[in-house]
PDB file of C-alpha atoms in Angstrom:
ATOM      1  CA  MET K   1     180.368 108.972  57.089  1.00 48.00           C
ATOM      2  CA  SER K   2     179.449 106.501  59.829  1.00 62.00           C
ATOM      3  CA  PHE K   3     177.605 103.239  59.191  1.00 79.00           C
ATOM      4  CA  PHE K   4     173.835 103.623  59.163  1.00 93.00           C
ATOM      5  CA  ASP K   5     171.568 100.581  59.335  1.00 96.00           C
ATOM      6  CA  HIS K   6     168.619 101.678  57.220  1.00 95.00           C
ATOM      7  CA  VAL K   7     166.829  98.347  57.698  1.00 97.00           C
ATOM      8  CA  ARG K   8     166.732  98.748  61.478  1.00 97.00           C
ATOM      9  CA  ALA K   9     165.795 102.417  61.101  1.00 98.00           C
ATOM     10  CA  SER K  10     162.856 101.512  58.871  1.00 98.00           C
ATOM     11  CA  ALA K  11     161.714  98.847  61.337  1.00 98.00           C
ATOM     12  CA  LEU K  12     161.892 101.397  64.148  1.00 98.00           C
ATOM     13  CA  GLN K  13     159.680 103.757  62.163  1.00 98.00           C
ATOM     14  CA  GLU K  14     157.141 100.968  61.711  1.00 98.00           C
ATOM     15  CA  ARG K  15     157.001 100.436  65.485  1.00 98.00           C
ATOM     16  CA  LEU K  16     156.953 104.107  66.453  1.00 98.00           C
ATOM     17  CA  SER K  17     154.194 104.903  63.961  1.00 98.00           C
ATOM     18  CA  ARG K  18     151.798 103.123  66.345  1.00 98.00           C
ATOM     19  CA  LEU K  19     152.430 105.864  68.906  1.00 98.00           C
ATOM     20  CA  VAL K  20     151.197 108.674  66.655  1.00 99.00           C
ATOM     21  CA  ASN K  21     148.020 110.363  67.871  1.00 98.00           C
ATOM     22  CA  THR K  22     145.893 111.632  64.977  1.00 98.00           C
ATOM     23  CA  SER K  23     142.751 112.564  66.904  1.00 94.00           C
ATOM     24  CA  HIS K  24     144.005 115.114  69.448  1.00 92.00           C
ATOM     25  CA  GLU K  25     143.102 118.794  69.012  1.00 91.00           C
ATOM     26  CA  PRO K  26     145.092 121.357  71.044  1.00 92.00           C
ATOM     27  CA  LEU K  27     142.712 123.464  73.114  1.00 87.00           C
ATOM     28  CA  LYS K  28     144.736 126.672  72.991  1.00 95.00           C
ATOM     29  CA  ILE K  29     147.487 127.969  70.722  1.00 98.00           C
ATOM     30  CA  ASP K  30     149.635 130.856  71.956  1.00 98.00           C
ATOM     31  CA  GLU K  31     153.093 129.896  70.691  1.00 99.00           C
ATOM     32  CA  VAL K  32     154.204 128.106  67.532  1.00 99.00           C
ATOM     33  CA  VAL K  33     157.707 126.848  66.781  1.00 99.00           C
ATOM     34  CA  GLY K  34     159.205 126.242  63.331  1.00 99.00           C
ATOM     35  CA  LEU K  35     162.034 123.730  62.761  1.00 99.00           C
ATOM     36  CA  ASP K  36     164.189 123.643  59.644  1.00 99.00           C
ATOM     37  CA  LEU K  37     167.688 122.557  58.649  1.00 98.00           C
ATOM     38  CA  SER K  38     170.080 123.347  55.805  1.00 97.00           C
ATOM     39  CA  TYR K  39     173.580 122.159  54.931  1.00 96.00           C
ATOM     40  CA  VAL K  40     177.066 123.390  54.154  1.00 94.00           C
ATOM     41  CA  GLY K  41     178.831 120.268  52.960  1.00 92.00           C
ATOM     42  CA  ASN K  42     178.458 117.782  55.815  1.00 92.00           C
ATOM     43  CA  THR K  43     177.619 120.505  58.335  1.00 95.00           C
ATOM     44  CA  GLY K  44     173.984 120.841  59.273  1.00 97.00           C
ATOM     45  CA  VAL K  45     172.488 124.152  60.407  1.00 98.00           C
ATOM     46  CA  ALA K  46     169.271 123.670  62.378  1.00 98.00           C
ATOM     47  CA  VAL K  47     167.078 126.622  63.294  1.00 99.00           C
ATOM     48  CA  ALA K  48     164.169 126.766  65.724  1.00 99.00           C
ATOM     49  CA  THR K  49     161.974 129.868  65.590  1.00 99.00           C
ATOM     50  CA  LEU K  50     159.382 130.907  68.154  1.00 99.00           C
ATOM     51  CA  HIS K  51     156.305 132.824  66.985  1.00 99.00           C
ATOM     52  CA  ARG K  52     153.336 134.373  68.736  1.00 99.00           C
ATOM     53  CA  TYR K  53     149.960 133.153  67.586  1.00 99.00           C
ATOM     54  CA  PRO K  54     147.852 134.353  65.850  1.00 98.00           C
ATOM     55  CA  ASP K  55     149.876 137.288  64.462  1.00 98.00           C
ATOM     56  CA  MET K  56     152.857 134.959  63.798  1.00 98.00           C
ATOM     57  CA  SER K  57     155.378 137.595  64.885  1.00 98.00           C
ATOM     58  CA  LEU K  58     158.883 136.283  65.574  1.00 99.00           C
ATOM     59  CA  VAL K  59     159.796 136.264  69.275  1.00 99.00           C
ATOM     60  CA  ARG K  60     163.267 134.712  69.094  1.00 99.00           C
ATOM     61  CA  TYR K  61     165.223 131.927  67.434  1.00 99.00           C
ATOM     62  CA  ALA K  62     167.989 129.448  68.218  1.00 99.00           C
ATOM     63  CA  ILE K  63     170.648 127.883  66.000  1.00 98.00           C
ATOM     64  CA  ALA K  64     172.510 124.580  66.292  1.00 98.00           C
ATOM     65  CA  SER K  65     175.199 123.483  63.843  1.00 96.00           C
ATOM     66  CA  ASP K  66     177.336 120.354  63.722  1.00 96.00           C
ATOM     67  CA  GLU K  67     178.645 117.722  61.358  1.00 95.00           C
ATOM     68  CA  VAL K  68     175.941 115.337  60.174  1.00 96.00           C
ATOM     69  CA  SER K  69     177.187 111.758  59.901  1.00 93.00           C
ATOM     70  CA  VAL K  70     173.978 109.962  58.904  1.00 95.00           C
ATOM     71  CA  PRO K  71     173.631 109.720  55.100  1.00 94.00           C
ATOM     72  CA  TYR K  72     170.579 110.903  53.208  1.00 93.00           C
ATOM     73  CA  VAL K  73     168.192 108.009  52.652  1.00 95.00           C
ATOM     74  CA  PRO K  74     164.712 108.754  51.244  1.00 95.00           C
ATOM     75  CA  GLY K  75     162.112 108.141  53.944  1.00 97.00           C
ATOM     76  CA  LEU K  76     164.683 108.197  56.753  1.00 98.00           C
ATOM     77  CA  LEU K  77     165.275 111.951  56.919  1.00 97.00           C
ATOM     78  CA  ALA K  78     164.470 112.091  60.639  1.00 98.00           C
ATOM     79  CA  PHE K  79     167.566 110.096  61.570  1.00 98.00           C
ATOM     80  CA  ARG K  80     169.718 112.594  59.676  1.00 98.00           C
ATOM     81  CA  GLU K  81     168.074 115.879  60.669  1.00 98.00           C
ATOM     82  CA  ALA K  82     166.022 115.462  63.850  1.00 99.00           C
ATOM     83  CA  PRO K  83     168.991 115.228  66.289  1.00 98.00           C
ATOM     84  CA  LEU K  84     170.191 118.745  65.401  1.00 99.00           C
ATOM     85  CA  MET K  85     166.620 120.028  65.373  1.00 99.00           C
ATOM     86  CA  PHE K  86     166.239 118.773  68.943  1.00 99.00           C
ATOM     87  CA  VAL K  87     169.356 120.709  69.979  1.00 99.00           C
ATOM     88  CA  ALA K  88     168.042 123.940  68.433  1.00 99.00           C
ATOM     89  CA  TYR K  89     164.649 123.329  70.035  1.00 99.00           C
ATOM     90  CA  GLU K  90     166.198 122.880  73.485  1.00 99.00           C
ATOM     91  CA  LEU K  91     168.274 126.047  73.021  1.00 99.00           C
ATOM     92  CA  LEU K  92     165.076 127.936  72.267  1.00 98.00           C
ATOM     93  CA  GLY K  93     163.971 127.214  75.834  1.00 98.00           C
ATOM     94  CA  THR K  94     160.224 127.193  75.399  1.00 98.00           C
ATOM     95  CA  ASP K  95     157.227 124.881  75.687  1.00 98.00           C
ATOM     96  CA  PRO K  96     155.178 125.694  72.565  1.00 98.00           C
ATOM     97  CA  ASP K  97     151.627 124.668  71.828  1.00 98.00           C
ATOM     98  CA  LEU K  98     152.421 123.580  68.263  1.00 99.00           C
ATOM     99  CA  ILE K  99     155.547 122.725  66.262  1.00 99.00           C
ATOM    100  CA  LEU K 100     155.856 122.940  62.476  1.00 99.00           C
ATOM    101  CA  VAL K 101     158.564 120.749  60.964  1.00 99.00           C
ATOM    102  CA  ASN K 102     160.042 121.018  57.480  1.00 99.00           C
ATOM    103  CA  GLY K 103     159.149 117.576  56.160  1.00 99.00           C
ATOM    104  CA  HIS K 104     156.291 115.099  56.154  1.00 99.00           C
ATOM    105  CA  GLY K 105     154.308 113.608  59.005  1.00 99.00           C
ATOM    106  CA  ILE K 106     152.108 110.562  58.387  1.00 99.00           C
ATOM    107  CA  THR K 107     152.195 111.104  54.598  1.00 99.00           C
ATOM    108  CA  HIS K 108     155.241 108.855  54.553  1.00 98.00           C
ATOM    109  CA  PRO K 109     155.878 105.281  53.308  1.00 98.00           C
ATOM    110  CA  ARG K 110     155.718 103.985  56.892  1.00 98.00           C
ATOM    111  CA  SER K 111     153.392 106.748  58.132  1.00 98.00           C
ATOM    112  CA  PHE K 112     156.190 108.148  60.292  1.00 99.00           C
ATOM    113  CA  GLY K 113     158.007 111.055  58.692  1.00 99.00           C
ATOM    114  CA  ILE K 114     160.203 113.579  60.470  1.00 99.00           C
ATOM    115  CA  ALA K 115     157.249 115.643  61.740  1.00 99.00           C
ATOM    116  CA  SER K 116     155.769 112.550  63.394  1.00 99.00           C
ATOM    117  CA  HIS K 117     159.212 111.547  64.701  1.00 99.00           C
ATOM    118  CA  VAL K 118     159.709 114.955  66.321  1.00 99.00           C
ATOM    119  CA  GLY K 119     156.184 114.951  67.713  1.00 99.00           C
ATOM    120  CA  VAL K 120     156.452 111.516  69.313  1.00 99.00           C
ATOM    121  CA  VAL K 121     159.899 112.148  70.823  1.00 99.00           C
ATOM    122  CA  LEU K 122     158.886 115.537  72.255  1.00 99.00           C
ATOM    123  CA  ASP K 123     155.293 114.446  72.977  1.00 98.00           C
ATOM    124  CA  LYS K 124     154.053 117.635  71.294  1.00 98.00           C
ATOM    125  CA  PRO K 125     151.506 118.530  68.613  1.00 98.00           C
ATOM    126  CA  THR K 126     153.324 118.715  65.273  1.00 99.00           C
ATOM    127  CA  ILE K 127     152.451 119.447  61.651  1.00 99.00           C
ATOM    128  CA  GLY K 128     154.670 118.549  58.711  1.00 99.00           C
ATOM    129  CA  VAL K 129     155.253 121.104  55.951  1.00 99.00           C
ATOM    130  CA  ALA K 130     156.491 119.912  52.558  1.00 99.00           C
ATOM    131  CA  LYS K 131     156.464 121.044  48.938  1.00 97.00           C
ATOM    132  CA  LYS K 132     156.780 117.589  47.370  1.00 97.00           C
ATOM    133  CA  ILE K 133     154.884 114.340  47.768  1.00 98.00           C
ATOM    134  CA  LEU K 134     156.894 111.592  49.454  1.00 98.00           C
ATOM    135  CA  SER K 135     154.126 109.005  49.602  1.00 98.00           C
ATOM    136  CA  GLY K 136     150.463 108.937  48.619  1.00 98.00           C
ATOM    137  CA  ARG K 137     148.259 110.690  46.086  1.00 98.00           C
ATOM    138  CA  GLU K 138     146.182 113.837  45.897  1.00 98.00           C
ATOM    139  CA  VAL K 139     142.428 113.458  46.207  1.00 98.00           C
ATOM    140  CA  PHE K 140     139.510 115.893  46.237  1.00 97.00           C
ATOM    141  CA  VAL K 141     136.964 115.707  49.053  1.00 96.00           C
ATOM    142  CA  ASP K 142     134.122 118.241  49.149  1.00 95.00           C
ATOM    143  CA  GLY K 143     136.098 120.546  46.863  1.00 94.00           C
ATOM    144  CA  GLU K 144     139.255 120.517  49.018  1.00 96.00           C
ATOM    145  CA  ARG K 145     142.611 118.943  48.152  1.00 97.00           C
ATOM    146  CA  TYR K 146     144.077 116.300  50.438  1.00 98.00           C
ATOM    147  CA  LEU K 147     146.926 113.818  50.334  1.00 98.00           C
ATOM    148  CA  GLU K 148     145.833 110.231  50.865  1.00 98.00           C
ATOM    149  CA  ASN K 149     148.472 107.797  52.080  1.00 97.00           C
ATOM    150  CA  ASN K 150     148.006 104.161  53.084  1.00 91.00           C
ATOM    151  CA  GLY K 151     144.250 104.650  52.833  1.00 94.00           C
ATOM    152  CA  VAL K 152     144.234 107.618  55.224  1.00 96.00           C
ATOM    153  CA  LEU K 153     143.708 111.322  54.522  1.00 97.00           C
ATOM    154  CA  GLY K 154     146.907 112.582  56.104  1.00 98.00           C
ATOM    155  CA  ALA K 155     147.558 116.044  54.685  1.00 98.00           C
ATOM    156  CA  TYR K 156     145.770 119.190  53.599  1.00 98.00           C
ATOM    157  CA  VAL K 157     147.017 120.629  50.315  1.00 98.00           C
ATOM    158  CA  VAL K 158     147.424 124.391  50.054  1.00 97.00           C
ATOM    159  CA  VAL K 159     147.990 125.950  46.634  1.00 95.00           C
ATOM    160  CA  LYS K 160     150.079 129.134  46.681  1.00 91.00           C
ATOM    161  CA  GLY K 161     150.439 130.357  43.118  1.00 90.00           C
ATOM    162  CA  ALA K 162     152.397 127.637  41.318  1.00 91.00           C
ATOM    163  CA  THR K 163     153.440 125.995  44.593  1.00 96.00           C
ATOM    164  CA  LYS K 164     151.644 123.242  46.450  1.00 98.00           C
ATOM    165  CA  VAL K 165     152.273 122.957  50.178  1.00 99.00           C
ATOM    166  CA  TYR K 166     151.413 119.713  51.937  1.00 99.00           C
ATOM    167  CA  MET K 167     150.379 120.301  55.552  1.00 99.00           C
ATOM    168  CA  SER K 168     150.410 116.854  57.134  1.00 99.00           C
ATOM    169  CA  ILE K 169     149.454 115.390  60.476  1.00 99.00           C
ATOM    170  CA  GLY K 170     152.600 114.922  62.549  1.00 99.00           C
ATOM    171  CA  ASN K 171     151.456 113.970  66.030  1.00 99.00           C
ATOM    172  CA  LYS K 172     148.725 114.959  68.490  1.00 98.00           C
ATOM    173  CA  VAL K 173     146.710 116.839  65.847  1.00 98.00           C
ATOM    174  CA  SER K 174     143.656 115.825  63.839  1.00 98.00           C
ATOM    175  CA  LEU K 175     143.201 116.489  60.139  1.00 98.00           C
ATOM    176  CA  ARG K 176     140.354 118.840  61.035  1.00 97.00           C
ATOM    177  CA  PHE K 177     142.712 120.843  63.241  1.00 98.00           C
ATOM    178  CA  VAL K 178     145.317 120.990  60.448  1.00 98.00           C
ATOM    179  CA  VAL K 179     142.714 122.271  57.976  1.00 98.00           C
ATOM    180  CA  GLU K 180     141.384 124.894  60.396  1.00 98.00           C
ATOM    181  CA  ILE K 181     144.720 126.308  61.543  1.00 98.00           C
ATOM    182  CA  THR K 182     146.612 126.184  58.232  1.00 98.00           C
ATOM    183  CA  PRO K 183     145.335 129.529  56.791  1.00 98.00           C
ATOM    184  CA  LYS K 184     146.281 131.278  60.036  1.00 98.00           C
ATOM    185  CA  LEU K 185     149.901 130.099  59.800  1.00 99.00           C
ATOM    186  CA  PHE K 186     150.568 131.866  56.489  1.00 98.00           C
ATOM    187  CA  LYS K 187     151.348 135.555  56.004  1.00 96.00           C
ATOM    188  CA  ASN K 188     152.747 136.811  52.704  1.00 94.00           C
ATOM    189  CA  ASN K 189     154.914 133.854  51.713  1.00 96.00           C
ATOM    190  CA  VAL K 190     154.435 130.481  50.039  1.00 97.00           C
ATOM    191  CA  LEU K 191     155.329 128.662  53.273  1.00 98.00           C
ATOM    192  CA  PRO K 192     153.835 128.964  56.763  1.00 99.00           C
ATOM    193  CA  GLU K 193     155.580 131.801  58.585  1.00 99.00           C
ATOM    194  CA  PRO K 194     157.474 129.644  61.138  1.00 99.00           C
ATOM    195  CA  ILE K 195     158.949 127.424  58.413  1.00 99.00           C
ATOM    196  CA  TYR K 196     159.596 130.337  56.056  1.00 99.00           C
ATOM    197  CA  THR K 197     161.474 132.192  58.809  1.00 99.00           C
ATOM    198  CA  ALA K 198     163.453 129.168  60.018  1.00 99.00           C
ATOM    199  CA  ASP K 199     164.422 128.339  56.431  1.00 98.00           C
ATOM    200  CA  LYS K 200     165.499 131.923  55.752  1.00 98.00           C
ATOM    201  CA  ILE K 201     167.658 132.108  58.883  1.00 98.00           C
ATOM    202  CA  SER K 202     169.245 128.694  58.284  1.00 97.00           C
ATOM    203  CA  LYS K 203     170.244 129.721  54.766  1.00 95.00           C
ATOM    204  CA  GLN K 204     171.708 133.000  56.041  1.00 96.00           C
ATOM    205  CA  VAL K 205     173.815 131.095  58.575  1.00 95.00           C
ATOM    206  CA  ARG K 206     174.774 128.558  55.911  1.00 92.00           C
ATOM    207  CA  SER K 207     176.020 131.343  53.647  1.00 91.00           C
ATOM    208  CA  LYS K 208     178.073 132.865  56.469  1.00 90.00           C
ATOM    209  CA  ILE K 209     179.686 129.518  57.277  1.00 88.00           C
ATOM    210  CA  ALA K 210     180.513 129.003  53.601  1.00 85.00           C
ATOM    211  CA  ARG K 211     182.061 132.490  53.342  1.00 84.00           C
ATOM    212  CA  ASP K 212     184.105 132.017  56.508  1.00 81.00           C
ATOM    213  CA  SER K 213     185.440 128.677  55.266  1.00 76.00           C
ATOM    214  CA  ARG K 214     186.857 130.360  52.152  1.00 74.00           C
ATOM    215  CA  ARG K 215     188.874 132.919  54.094  1.00 68.00           C
TER     216      ARG K 215
END
C-alpha cells in the first residue's frame, strides 16, 4: 500500500468544494450513466453503465479493473475509487447528460464527496447515491425528507421499504432538479437503475475474478 497524505487530500477537497455548482439544471436528459466499484482483495472493479432516459434501459457498459493502492479513509473515498471510475467512464465512450455515482456529493464533511469530485473533474452534472449518512442530519421540509449538511439542504431522502436512499447534489444540479428526477431513475429496485445495474455487474465480475484466482 503506497503512502497517502490524507491531510493534503482533505485540504484539496476544501479547495475544490468551491467549484461545485449547485444551481444548474440540465435542460435535457437523454442519457444517464451509473458509476460503481467493488473489490476483490486489493483489486478494484469499476463499472460504468449507460442508460436511455426516461425508460432507463441499459444500452451498454464498460469495466475497468486494477490494483487499488490508496487506503480506505472515511471521507476520502474519491481518491481511492474515482481514478478507476474515470477509466471505466472513458471506456464507455459517451457524453451523458447526467452521471449517478455510488457515494455522496455535498452531503460530506467538507461538502465534496465522490459524486462532487467526479462531477467537477468531468465538468458534468452528477448526483450521489448512498444508503448511509456520512455527514449531516435528516430534516423534514413540507412533508419531504432531506439531508441537511453544513447548514445546506444537500440531499433528497427516498424511502424504499426498510431502506433509505440519499440522493445528493454532486455537481451542476440543483436540489429541485434532484427531487424532480429522482422518481424517474428508479424501476423495481431499492437503488436507482443505473447504480443498481452497475453494482450488479461489478459484483458479477468480482465473483469471476475470485473464482479464477482459486484455480
